[in-house]
């Protein structure tokens, strides 16, 4: 059987056995209960990234989106003079309330996390809510284009590498991978062997699936390459590269890929859907001079993304 054609790469998501699985598959008043994702990251009020992307994108795939905001910023950190209100102290009481209420999630998705303490608290949260049949999806948001975002350093990347051991699916870009693995950042000119070796090193951190974003083996082609350690299955999707790098596209990619996985697309299909959605969002933005900082107009591409899950 063609591995890429495997119907469901996380078959656990469609099984029904224990009470914790109840909410997903139980027929309730004639309706299949909606899937539920918890996403844990900051909310940057302006700049279209993190929660302001995850919420609309995941909801558009008809999945309930629960949020644990880890900080409120006036803008993302590429703007100058942003404000920052840390919500670390809320993580534990919020978690305890959810445990009390026996709330369960089909997936836990982490993005930008701002401190060592947050990483430790979110590890505990994952341990509390992880089951045999839900999915931990980690986007180790720390940097791009060879440099770390403001506020991060090598020590944080080292701690993030430990955090990533809890991932079922890990989706770094090459910058984040190089900091976590202590390998030099290579912007272009690498070959497939280099990417395969990088993926193997990422798998050594502990995730089941590792996917590198923003990969280009030939000029004009941009895509994603990944591997599923459980089957050896390669994930690969490329399309014509659009000019320009924009802020927030990593969050659009991660949110849409996870949404597609939770809606039971195969790994290859989910990452192709996400890459196409990012490309369509960039296409819709090409004439917007503010987009580099303010983020791409993914809203324009959202209806066609959503139609794939109707
Ligand atoms: O898009 C990633 C991201 C998320 N959250 C904050 C950021 C960034 C990237 O700069 O600053 C606060």
PDB file of C-alpha atoms and ligand atoms in Angstrom:
ATOM      1  CA  UNK A   1       0.000   0.000   0.000  1.00  0.00           C
ATOM      2  CA  UNK A   2       1.252   3.474  -0.826  1.00  0.00           C
ATOM      3  CA  UNK A   3       2.166   4.906   2.580  1.00  0.00           C
ATOM      4  CA  UNK A   4       1.117   8.371   1.566  1.00  0.00           C
ATOM      5  CA  UNK A   5      -2.338   6.975   0.894  1.00  0.00           C
ATOM      6  CA  UNK A   6      -2.755   5.601   4.408  1.00  0.00           C
ATOM      7  CA  UNK A   7      -6.226   6.736   5.391  1.00  0.00           C
ATOM      8  CA  UNK A   8      -5.399   8.066   8.822  1.00  0.00           C
ATOM      9  CA  UNK A   9      -1.906   8.614  10.085  1.00  0.00           C
ATOM     10  CA  UNK A  10      -3.035   9.025  13.671  1.00  0.00           C
ATOM     11  CA  UNK A  11      -5.604   6.226  13.770  1.00  0.00           C
ATOM     12  CA  UNK A  12      -5.968   6.776  17.503  1.00  0.00           C
ATOM     13  CA  UNK A  13      -7.969   9.880  16.711  1.00  0.00           C
ATOM     14  CA  UNK A  14     -10.850   7.884  15.304  1.00  0.00           C
ATOM     15  CA  UNK A  15     -11.000   5.067  17.849  1.00  0.00           C
ATOM     16  CA  UNK A  16     -13.549   4.852  20.632  1.00  0.00           C
ATOM     17  CA  UNK A  17     -12.868   3.059  23.873  1.00  0.00           C
ATOM     18  CA  UNK A  18     -12.253   4.948  27.114  1.00  0.00           C
ATOM     19  CA  UNK A  19     -14.315   7.629  28.841  1.00  0.00           C
ATOM     20  CA  UNK A  20     -11.812  10.323  27.876  1.00  0.00           C
ATOM     21  CA  UNK A  21     -12.520   9.536  24.241  1.00  0.00           C
ATOM     22  CA  UNK A  22     -16.208   9.956  24.808  1.00  0.00           C
ATOM     23  CA  UNK A  23     -16.554  13.577  23.829  1.00  0.00           C
ATOM     24  CA  UNK A  24     -15.071  13.070  20.381  1.00  0.00           C
ATOM     25  CA  UNK A  25     -16.979  10.223  18.924  1.00  0.00           C
ATOM     26  CA  UNK A  26     -20.131   9.901  20.962  1.00  0.00           C
ATOM     27  CA  UNK A  27     -23.242  10.530  18.977  1.00  0.00           C
ATOM     28  CA  UNK A  28     -24.883  13.264  20.974  1.00  0.00           C
ATOM     29  CA  UNK A  29     -28.435  14.232  20.059  1.00  0.00           C
ATOM     30  CA  UNK A  30     -27.826  12.770  16.631  1.00  0.00           C
ATOM     31  CA  UNK A  31     -24.672  14.802  16.043  1.00  0.00           C
ATOM     32  CA  UNK A  32     -21.056  13.749  16.089  1.00  0.00           C
ATOM     33  CA  UNK A  33     -19.386  15.892  18.731  1.00  0.00           C
ATOM     34  CA  UNK A  34     -17.052  18.496  17.383  1.00  0.00           C
ATOM     35  CA  UNK A  35     -13.294  17.970  17.831  1.00  0.00           C
ATOM     36  CA  UNK A  36     -11.571  20.242  20.328  1.00  0.00           C
ATOM     37  CA  UNK A  37      -8.063  21.692  20.170  1.00  0.00           C
ATOM     38  CA  UNK A  38      -6.319  23.533  22.996  1.00  0.00           C
ATOM     39  CA  UNK A  39      -3.787  26.074  21.795  1.00  0.00           C
ATOM     40  CA  UNK A  40      -1.270  27.594  24.187  1.00  0.00           C
ATOM     41  CA  UNK A  41       0.529  30.732  23.059  1.00  0.00           C
ATOM     42  CA  UNK A  42       0.507  34.506  23.464  1.00  0.00           C
ATOM     43  CA  UNK A  43      -2.063  36.890  22.093  1.00  0.00           C
ATOM     44  CA  UNK A  44      -0.397  39.713  20.184  1.00  0.00           C
ATOM     45  CA  UNK A  45      -3.172  42.280  19.766  1.00  0.00           C
ATOM     46  CA  UNK A  46      -1.861  43.615  16.444  1.00  0.00           C
ATOM     47  CA  UNK A  47       0.264  41.783  13.902  1.00  0.00           C
ATOM     48  CA  UNK A  48      -1.698  38.672  12.892  1.00  0.00           C
ATOM     49  CA  UNK A  49       0.195  35.881  14.610  1.00  0.00           C
ATOM     50  CA  UNK A  50      -0.154  33.367  17.438  1.00  0.00           C
ATOM     51  CA  UNK A  51      -3.710  33.306  18.861  1.00  0.00           C
ATOM     52  CA  UNK A  52      -5.207  35.854  16.449  1.00  0.00           C
ATOM     53  CA  UNK A  53      -4.299  33.362  13.706  1.00  0.00           C
ATOM     54  CA  UNK A  54      -4.900  30.055  15.491  1.00  0.00           C
ATOM     55  CA  UNK A  55      -8.446  30.943  16.560  1.00  0.00           C
ATOM     56  CA  UNK A  56      -9.942  31.804  13.160  1.00  0.00           C
ATOM     57  CA  UNK A  57      -7.991  29.168  11.236  1.00  0.00           C
ATOM     58  CA  UNK A  58      -8.793  26.220  13.496  1.00  0.00           C
ATOM     59  CA  UNK A  59     -12.420  27.339  13.852  1.00  0.00           C
ATOM     60  CA  UNK A  60     -12.727  27.551  10.059  1.00  0.00           C
ATOM     61  CA  UNK A  61     -11.983  23.825   9.947  1.00  0.00           C
ATOM     62  CA  UNK A  62     -15.029  23.333  12.189  1.00  0.00           C
ATOM     63  CA  UNK A  63     -12.989  22.478  15.257  1.00  0.00           C
ATOM     64  CA  UNK A  64     -13.631  24.028  18.650  1.00  0.00           C
ATOM     65  CA  UNK A  65     -10.624  26.164  19.598  1.00  0.00           C
ATOM     66  CA  UNK A  66      -9.832  26.476  23.293  1.00  0.00           C
ATOM     67  CA  UNK A  67      -7.108  28.936  24.254  1.00  0.00           C
ATOM     68  CA  UNK A  68      -4.628  29.338  27.032  1.00  0.00           C
ATOM     69  CA  UNK A  69      -3.144  32.815  26.472  1.00  0.00           C
ATOM     70  CA  UNK A  70       0.328  32.938  27.997  1.00  0.00           C
ATOM     71  CA  UNK A  71       0.851  36.698  27.574  1.00  0.00           C
ATOM     72  CA  UNK A  72      -0.866  39.737  26.097  1.00  0.00           C
ATOM     73  CA  UNK A  73       1.325  41.931  23.902  1.00  0.00           C
ATOM     74  CA  UNK A  74       0.315  45.156  22.181  1.00  0.00           C
ATOM     75  CA  UNK A  75       1.940  43.774  19.011  1.00  0.00           C
ATOM     76  CA  UNK A  76       4.290  40.894  18.212  1.00  0.00           C
ATOM     77  CA  UNK A  77       7.932  41.446  19.116  1.00  0.00           C
ATOM     78  CA  UNK A  78       9.107  42.610  15.681  1.00  0.00           C
ATOM     79  CA  UNK A  79       7.407  45.964  16.329  1.00  0.00           C
ATOM     80  CA  UNK A  80       9.360  48.448  18.426  1.00  0.00           C
ATOM     81  CA  UNK A  81       8.145  49.351  21.929  1.00  0.00           C
ATOM     82  CA  UNK A  82       5.599  46.555  22.371  1.00  0.00           C
ATOM     83  CA  UNK A  83       3.922  46.102  25.769  1.00  0.00           C
ATOM     84  CA  UNK A  84       3.999  42.696  27.464  1.00  0.00           C
ATOM     85  CA  UNK A  85       1.678  41.406  30.174  1.00  0.00           C
ATOM     86  CA  UNK A  86       2.831  38.035  31.405  1.00  0.00           C
ATOM     87  CA  UNK A  87       0.103  35.495  32.250  1.00  0.00           C
ATOM     88  CA  UNK A  88       2.344  32.714  33.543  1.00  0.00           C
ATOM     89  CA  UNK A  89       0.622  32.791  36.934  1.00  0.00           C
ATOM     90  CA  UNK A  90      -2.689  31.924  35.289  1.00  0.00           C
ATOM     91  CA  UNK A  91      -1.476  28.650  33.732  1.00  0.00           C
ATOM     92  CA  UNK A  92      -1.675  26.510  36.852  1.00  0.00           C
ATOM     93  CA  UNK A  93      -5.089  27.687  38.174  1.00  0.00           C
ATOM     94  CA  UNK A  94      -6.619  27.426  34.686  1.00  0.00           C
ATOM     95  CA  UNK A  95      -5.231  23.904  34.309  1.00  0.00           C
ATOM     96  CA  UNK A  96      -6.529  22.863  37.730  1.00  0.00           C
ATOM     97  CA  UNK A  97     -10.023  24.112  36.866  1.00  0.00           C
ATOM     98  CA  UNK A  98     -10.042  22.138  33.615  1.00  0.00           C
ATOM     99  CA  UNK A  99      -8.949  18.985  35.430  1.00  0.00           C
ATOM    100  CA  UNK A 100     -11.752  19.523  37.952  1.00  0.00           C
ATOM    101  CA  UNK A 101     -14.220  19.875  35.078  1.00  0.00           C
ATOM    102  CA  UNK A 102     -12.801  16.745  33.364  1.00  0.00           C
ATOM    103  CA  UNK A 103     -12.218  18.717  30.181  1.00  0.00           C
ATOM    104  CA  UNK A 104     -10.375  16.780  27.462  1.00  0.00           C
ATOM    105  CA  UNK A 105      -8.772  17.831  24.194  1.00  0.00           C
ATOM    106  CA  UNK A 106      -8.263  16.066  20.872  1.00  0.00           C
ATOM    107  CA  UNK A 107      -5.020  17.975  20.417  1.00  0.00           C
ATOM    108  CA  UNK A 108      -2.748  20.298  22.375  1.00  0.00           C
ATOM    109  CA  UNK A 109      -0.931  22.828  20.226  1.00  0.00           C
ATOM    110  CA  UNK A 110       1.852  25.025  21.533  1.00  0.00           C
ATOM    111  CA  UNK A 111       3.340  27.998  19.701  1.00  0.00           C
ATOM    112  CA  UNK A 112       5.253  30.990  21.039  1.00  0.00           C
ATOM    113  CA  UNK A 113       6.128  30.433  24.712  1.00  0.00           C
ATOM    114  CA  UNK A 114       8.122  33.173  26.379  1.00  0.00           C
ATOM    115  CA  UNK A 115      10.057  31.787  29.354  1.00  0.00           C
ATOM    116  CA  UNK A 116      11.641  28.768  31.004  1.00  0.00           C
ATOM    117  CA  UNK A 117       8.900  28.836  33.608  1.00  0.00           C
ATOM    118  CA  UNK A 118       6.198  28.705  30.936  1.00  0.00           C
ATOM    119  CA  UNK A 119       7.888  25.735  29.273  1.00  0.00           C
ATOM    120  CA  UNK A 120       7.933  23.870  32.607  1.00  0.00           C
ATOM    121  CA  UNK A 121       4.283  24.683  33.353  1.00  0.00           C
ATOM    122  CA  UNK A 122       3.143  23.692  29.875  1.00  0.00           C
ATOM    123  CA  UNK A 123       5.078  20.420  30.149  1.00  0.00           C
ATOM    124  CA  UNK A 124       3.080  19.692  33.272  1.00  0.00           C
ATOM    125  CA  UNK A 125      -0.137  20.622  31.493  1.00  0.00           C
ATOM    126  CA  UNK A 126       0.716  18.269  28.622  1.00  0.00           C
ATOM    127  CA  UNK A 127       1.394  15.471  31.105  1.00  0.00           C
ATOM    128  CA  UNK A 128      -1.986  16.164  32.737  1.00  0.00           C
ATOM    129  CA  UNK A 129      -3.974  16.179  29.470  1.00  0.00           C
ATOM    130  CA  UNK A 130      -2.046  13.769  27.245  1.00  0.00           C
ATOM    131  CA  UNK A 131      -3.910  10.549  26.518  1.00  0.00           C
ATOM    132  CA  UNK A 132      -3.162   7.604  24.257  1.00  0.00           C
ATOM    133  CA  UNK A 133      -5.379   9.072  21.601  1.00  0.00           C
ATOM    134  CA  UNK A 134      -4.787  12.808  21.497  1.00  0.00           C
ATOM    135  CA  UNK A 135      -2.106  14.679  19.635  1.00  0.00           C
ATOM    136  CA  UNK A 136       0.588  17.009  20.955  1.00  0.00           C
ATOM    137  CA  UNK A 137       1.621  19.411  18.211  1.00  0.00           C
ATOM    138  CA  UNK A 138       4.625  21.642  18.969  1.00  0.00           C
ATOM    139  CA  UNK A 139       5.717  24.614  16.917  1.00  0.00           C
ATOM    140  CA  UNK A 140       8.910  25.714  18.707  1.00  0.00           C
ATOM    141  CA  UNK A 141       8.450  29.374  17.758  1.00  0.00           C
ATOM    142  CA  UNK A 142      11.748  31.162  18.420  1.00  0.00           C
ATOM    143  CA  UNK A 143      13.058  32.728  15.250  1.00  0.00           C
ATOM    144  CA  UNK A 144      13.361  32.902  11.488  1.00  0.00           C
ATOM    145  CA  UNK A 145      15.875  33.717   8.767  1.00  0.00           C
ATOM    146  CA  UNK A 146      18.810  32.589  10.893  1.00  0.00           C
ATOM    147  CA  UNK A 147      18.116  34.708  13.961  1.00  0.00           C
ATOM    148  CA  UNK A 148      16.145  34.362  17.169  1.00  0.00           C
ATOM    149  CA  UNK A 149      13.255  36.718  17.967  1.00  0.00           C
ATOM    150  CA  UNK A 150      13.788  39.395  20.633  1.00  0.00           C
ATOM    151  CA  UNK A 151      13.954  37.846  24.115  1.00  0.00           C
ATOM    152  CA  UNK A 152      15.267  34.412  23.125  1.00  0.00           C
ATOM    153  CA  UNK A 153      18.815  33.048  23.374  1.00  0.00           C
ATOM    154  CA  UNK A 154      20.696  29.771  22.957  1.00  0.00           C
ATOM    155  CA  UNK A 155      19.848  28.667  26.513  1.00  0.00           C
ATOM    156  CA  UNK A 156      16.133  29.023  25.721  1.00  0.00           C
ATOM    157  CA  UNK A 157      16.566  27.049  22.500  1.00  0.00           C
ATOM    158  CA  UNK A 158      18.275  24.288  24.511  1.00  0.00           C
ATOM    159  CA  UNK A 159      15.349  24.186  26.936  1.00  0.00           C
ATOM    160  CA  UNK A 160      12.892  24.214  24.028  1.00  0.00           C
ATOM    161  CA  UNK A 161      14.717  21.185  22.576  1.00  0.00           C
ATOM    162  CA  UNK A 162      13.901  19.275  25.790  1.00  0.00           C
ATOM    163  CA  UNK A 163      10.299  20.486  25.658  1.00  0.00           C
ATOM    164  CA  UNK A 164      10.015  19.062  22.125  1.00  0.00           C
ATOM    165  CA  UNK A 165      10.457  15.510  23.434  1.00  0.00           C
ATOM    166  CA  UNK A 166       6.743  15.639  24.302  1.00  0.00           C
ATOM    167  CA  UNK A 167       5.668  16.293  20.696  1.00  0.00           C
ATOM    168  CA  UNK A 168       3.788  13.858  18.549  1.00  0.00           C
ATOM    169  CA  UNK A 169       4.312  16.300  15.700  1.00  0.00           C
ATOM    170  CA  UNK A 170       7.122  18.893  15.700  1.00  0.00           C
ATOM    171  CA  UNK A 171       7.235  21.658  13.078  1.00  0.00           C
ATOM    172  CA  UNK A 172      10.322  23.890  13.346  1.00  0.00           C
ATOM    173  CA  UNK A 173      11.720  26.050  10.589  1.00  0.00           C
ATOM    174  CA  UNK A 174      15.421  25.710   9.742  1.00  0.00           C
ATOM    175  CA  UNK A 175      16.373  28.549  12.099  1.00  0.00           C
ATOM    176  CA  UNK A 176      14.665  26.930  15.080  1.00  0.00           C
ATOM    177  CA  UNK A 177      16.079  23.514  14.145  1.00  0.00           C
ATOM    178  CA  UNK A 178      19.625  24.853  13.892  1.00  0.00           C
ATOM    179  CA  UNK A 179      19.449  26.539  17.313  1.00  0.00           C
ATOM    180  CA  UNK A 180      17.934  23.469  18.969  1.00  0.00           C
ATOM    181  CA  UNK A 181      20.438  21.111  17.333  1.00  0.00           C
ATOM    182  CA  UNK A 182      23.515  23.362  17.574  1.00  0.00           C
ATOM    183  CA  UNK A 183      24.091  23.116  13.836  1.00  0.00           C
ATOM    184  CA  UNK A 184      24.984  26.099  11.625  1.00  0.00           C
ATOM    185  CA  UNK A 185      22.035  27.804   9.941  1.00  0.00           C
ATOM    186  CA  UNK A 186      22.235  27.305   6.182  1.00  0.00           C
ATOM    187  CA  UNK A 187      19.894  29.591   4.291  1.00  0.00           C
ATOM    188  CA  UNK A 188      20.100  27.951   0.862  1.00  0.00           C
ATOM    189  CA  UNK A 189      22.131  25.556  -1.229  1.00  0.00           C
ATOM    190  CA  UNK A 190      21.657  22.528   1.039  1.00  0.00           C
ATOM    191  CA  UNK A 191      20.687  19.155  -0.410  1.00  0.00           C
ATOM    192  CA  UNK A 192      18.173  16.433   0.479  1.00  0.00           C
ATOM    193  CA  UNK A 193      20.797  14.524   2.481  1.00  0.00           C
ATOM    194  CA  UNK A 194      21.323  17.549   4.739  1.00  0.00           C
ATOM    195  CA  UNK A 195      17.574  17.897   5.348  1.00  0.00           C
ATOM    196  CA  UNK A 196      17.179  14.154   5.990  1.00  0.00           C
ATOM    197  CA  UNK A 197      20.016  14.294   8.527  1.00  0.00           C
ATOM    198  CA  UNK A 198      18.455  17.329  10.189  1.00  0.00           C
ATOM    199  CA  UNK A 199      15.130  15.488  10.418  1.00  0.00           C
ATOM    200  CA  UNK A 200      16.849  12.474  11.988  1.00  0.00           C
ATOM    201  CA  UNK A 201      18.460  14.742  14.597  1.00  0.00           C
ATOM    202  CA  UNK A 202      15.058  16.324  15.289  1.00  0.00           C
ATOM    203  CA  UNK A 203      13.567  12.849  15.786  1.00  0.00           C
ATOM    204  CA  UNK A 204      16.341  12.184  18.313  1.00  0.00           C
ATOM    205  CA  UNK A 205      14.775  14.971  20.416  1.00  0.00           C
ATOM    206  CA  UNK A 206      11.795  12.631  20.844  1.00  0.00           C
ATOM    207  CA  UNK A 207       8.860  13.599  18.596  1.00  0.00           C
ATOM    208  CA  UNK A 208       7.066  10.924  16.563  1.00  0.00           C
ATOM    209  CA  UNK A 209       6.880  13.126  13.475  1.00  0.00           C
ATOM    210  CA  UNK A 210       9.231  15.971  12.503  1.00  0.00           C
ATOM    211  CA  UNK A 211       8.472  18.376   9.665  1.00  0.00           C
ATOM    212  CA  UNK A 212      10.778  21.163   8.486  1.00  0.00           C
ATOM    213  CA  UNK A 213       9.097  24.181   6.960  1.00  0.00           C
ATOM    214  CA  UNK A 214      10.433  26.691   4.451  1.00  0.00           C
ATOM    215  CA  UNK A 215      12.605  24.191   2.543  1.00  0.00           C
ATOM    216  CA  UNK A 216      13.949  24.895  -0.944  1.00  0.00           C
ATOM    217  CA  UNK A 217      16.088  22.460  -2.945  1.00  0.00           C
ATOM    218  CA  UNK A 218      15.777  24.360  -6.194  1.00  0.00           C
ATOM    219  CA  UNK A 219      15.282  27.997  -6.962  1.00  0.00           C
ATOM    220  CA  UNK A 220      11.624  28.899  -7.283  1.00  0.00           C
ATOM    221  CA  UNK A 221      10.325  25.905  -5.316  1.00  0.00           C
ATOM    222  CA  UNK A 222       9.430  26.133  -1.634  1.00  0.00           C
ATOM    223  CA  UNK A 223       7.874  23.514   0.603  1.00  0.00           C
ATOM    224  CA  UNK A 224       8.004  21.195   3.570  1.00  0.00           C
ATOM    225  CA  UNK A 225       9.843  17.938   4.196  1.00  0.00           C
ATOM    226  CA  UNK A 226       9.179  15.606   7.093  1.00  0.00           C
ATOM    227  CA  UNK A 227       9.368  12.082   8.374  1.00  0.00           C
ATOM    228  CA  UNK A 228       7.187   9.849  10.508  1.00  0.00           C
ATOM    229  CA  UNK A 229       9.491   7.833  12.789  1.00  0.00           C
ATOM    230  CA  UNK A 230       6.812   5.176  13.326  1.00  0.00           C
ATOM    231  CA  UNK A 231       6.572   4.171   9.681  1.00  0.00           C
ATOM    232  CA  UNK A 232       9.589   5.777   8.039  1.00  0.00           C
ATOM    233  CA  UNK A 233       7.092   7.566   5.790  1.00  0.00           C
ATOM    234  CA  UNK A 234       8.491  10.710   4.184  1.00  0.00           C
ATOM    235  CA  UNK A 235       6.337  13.831   3.966  1.00  0.00           C
ATOM    236  CA  UNK A 236       7.075  16.196   1.119  1.00  0.00           C
ATOM    237  CA  UNK A 237       5.199  18.971  -0.589  1.00  0.00           C
ATOM    238  CA  UNK A 238       6.572  21.728  -2.820  1.00  0.00           C
ATOM    239  CA  UNK A 239       5.040  24.451  -4.906  1.00  0.00           C
ATOM    240  CA  UNK A 240       6.148  27.564  -6.757  1.00  0.00           C
ATOM    241  CA  UNK A 241       7.748  30.032  -4.399  1.00  0.00           C
ATOM    242  CA  UNK A 242       6.113  33.427  -4.033  1.00  0.00           C
ATOM    243  CA  UNK A 243       8.328  36.445  -3.510  1.00  0.00           C
ATOM    244  CA  UNK A 244       8.799  37.755  -0.004  1.00  0.00           C
ATOM    245  CA  UNK A 245       8.865  36.550   3.586  1.00  0.00           C
ATOM    246  CA  UNK A 246       6.065  37.680   5.855  1.00  0.00           C
ATOM    247  CA  UNK A 247       5.476  37.675   9.565  1.00  0.00           C
ATOM    248  CA  UNK A 248       3.017  35.150  11.011  1.00  0.00           C
ATOM    249  CA  UNK A 249       3.053  32.652   8.149  1.00  0.00           C
ATOM    250  CA  UNK A 250       4.527  29.996  10.462  1.00  0.00           C
ATOM    251  CA  UNK A 251       1.493  30.310  12.720  1.00  0.00           C
ATOM    252  CA  UNK A 252      -0.886  30.065   9.754  1.00  0.00           C
ATOM    253  CA  UNK A 253       0.973  26.970   8.596  1.00  0.00           C
ATOM    254  CA  UNK A 254       0.982  25.240  11.995  1.00  0.00           C
ATOM    255  CA  UNK A 255      -2.667  26.045  12.791  1.00  0.00           C
ATOM    256  CA  UNK A 256      -3.935  24.822   9.425  1.00  0.00           C
ATOM    257  CA  UNK A 257      -1.760  21.668   9.390  1.00  0.00           C
ATOM    258  CA  UNK A 258      -2.964  20.668  12.850  1.00  0.00           C
ATOM    259  CA  UNK A 259      -6.580  21.444  11.959  1.00  0.00           C
ATOM    260  CA  UNK A 260      -6.280  19.174   8.919  1.00  0.00           C
ATOM    261  CA  UNK A 261      -4.719  16.374  11.007  1.00  0.00           C
ATOM    262  CA  UNK A 262      -7.466  16.600  13.596  1.00  0.00           C
ATOM    263  CA  UNK A 263      -9.965  16.485  10.744  1.00  0.00           C
ATOM    264  CA  UNK A 264      -8.333  13.173   9.864  1.00  0.00           C
ATOM    265  CA  UNK A 265      -6.316  14.070   6.814  1.00  0.00           C
ATOM    266  CA  UNK A 266      -3.116  12.048   6.274  1.00  0.00           C
ATOM    267  CA  UNK A 267       0.173  13.693   7.236  1.00  0.00           C
ATOM    268  CA  UNK A 268       1.038  14.365   3.613  1.00  0.00           C
ATOM    269  CA  UNK A 269      -2.377  15.811   2.823  1.00  0.00           C
ATOM    270  CA  UNK A 270      -2.440  17.932   5.985  1.00  0.00           C
ATOM    271  CA  UNK A 271       0.915  19.549   5.263  1.00  0.00           C
ATOM    272  CA  UNK A 272      -0.015  20.103   1.608  1.00  0.00           C
ATOM    273  CA  UNK A 273      -3.263  21.790   2.694  1.00  0.00           C
ATOM    274  CA  UNK A 274      -1.273  24.009   5.076  1.00  0.00           C
ATOM    275  CA  UNK A 275       1.390  24.918   2.506  1.00  0.00           C
ATOM    276  CA  UNK A 276      -1.305  25.801  -0.037  1.00  0.00           C
ATOM    277  CA  UNK A 277      -3.179  27.912   2.497  1.00  0.00           C
ATOM    278  CA  UNK A 278      -0.010  29.858   3.354  1.00  0.00           C
ATOM    279  CA  UNK A 279       0.756  30.355  -0.338  1.00  0.00           C
ATOM    280  CA  UNK A 280      -2.818  31.487  -1.072  1.00  0.00           C
ATOM    281  CA  UNK A 281      -2.601  33.906   1.875  1.00  0.00           C
ATOM    282  CA  UNK A 282       0.661  35.359   0.559  1.00  0.00           C
ATOM    283  CA  UNK A 283      -0.826  35.608  -2.940  1.00  0.00           C
ATOM    284  CA  UNK A 284      -3.710  37.620  -1.508  1.00  0.00           C
ATOM    285  CA  UNK A 285      -1.233  39.962   0.163  1.00  0.00           C
ATOM    286  CA  UNK A 286       1.304  40.699  -2.549  1.00  0.00           C
ATOM    287  CA  UNK A 287      -0.025  44.200  -3.137  1.00  0.00           C
ATOM    288  CA  UNK A 288      -0.263  45.063   0.566  1.00  0.00           C
ATOM    289  CA  UNK A 289       2.865  47.054   1.488  1.00  0.00           C
ATOM    290  CA  UNK A 290       2.177  46.696   5.237  1.00  0.00           C
ATOM    291  CA  UNK A 291       2.104  42.911   5.212  1.00  0.00           C
ATOM    292  CA  UNK A 292       5.750  42.215   6.032  1.00  0.00           C
ATOM    293  CA  UNK A 293       5.194  43.438   9.589  1.00  0.00           C
ATOM    294  CA  UNK A 294       1.402  43.329   9.910  1.00  0.00           C
ATOM    295  CA  UNK A 295       1.017  39.790   8.596  1.00  0.00           C
ATOM    296  CA  UNK A 296      -0.528  38.299   5.497  1.00  0.00           C
ATOM    297  CA  UNK A 297      -4.191  38.594   4.536  1.00  0.00           C
ATOM    298  CA  UNK A 298      -5.036  34.991   5.339  1.00  0.00           C
ATOM    299  CA  UNK A 299      -8.643  36.109   5.840  1.00  0.00           C
ATOM    300  CA  UNK A 300      -9.037  36.327   2.059  1.00  0.00           C
ATOM    301  CA  UNK A 301      -7.912  32.706   1.662  1.00  0.00           C
ATOM    302  CA  UNK A 302      -9.898  31.456   4.661  1.00  0.00           C
ATOM    303  CA  UNK A 303     -13.159  30.567   2.812  1.00  0.00           C
ATOM    304  CA  UNK A 304     -11.424  28.224   0.377  1.00  0.00           C
ATOM    305  CA  UNK A 305      -9.436  26.682   3.248  1.00  0.00           C
ATOM    306  CA  UNK A 306     -12.698  26.170   5.160  1.00  0.00           C
ATOM    307  CA  UNK A 307     -14.469  24.584   2.156  1.00  0.00           C
ATOM    308  CA  UNK A 308     -12.056  21.649   2.371  1.00  0.00           C
ATOM    309  CA  UNK A 309     -13.636  20.758   5.716  1.00  0.00           C
ATOM    310  CA  UNK A 310     -17.265  21.528   4.942  1.00  0.00           C
TER     311      UNK A 310
HETATM  312  O1  LIG B   1       4.630  34.553  14.862  1.00  0.00           O
HETATM  313  C1  LIG B   1       5.382  34.149  15.925  1.00  0.00           C
HETATM  314  C2  LIG B   1       5.279  35.078  17.101  1.00  0.00           C
HETATM  315  C3  LIG B   1       4.311  34.854  18.052  1.00  0.00           C
HETATM  316  N1  LIG B   1       4.182  35.639  19.131  1.00  0.00           N
HETATM  317  C4  LIG B   1       4.993  36.694  19.322  1.00  0.00           C
HETATM  318  C5  LIG B   1       5.996  36.973  18.397  1.00  0.00           C
HETATM  319  C6  LIG B   1       6.151  36.135  17.273  1.00  0.00           C
HETATM  320  C7  LIG B   1       7.202  36.407  16.326  1.00  0.00           C
HETATM  321  O2  LIG B   1       7.889  37.391  16.364  1.00  0.00           O
HETATM  322  O3  LIG B   1       6.770  38.024  18.592  1.00  0.00           O
HETATM  323  C8  LIG B   1       4.830  37.559  20.519  1.00  0.00           C
END
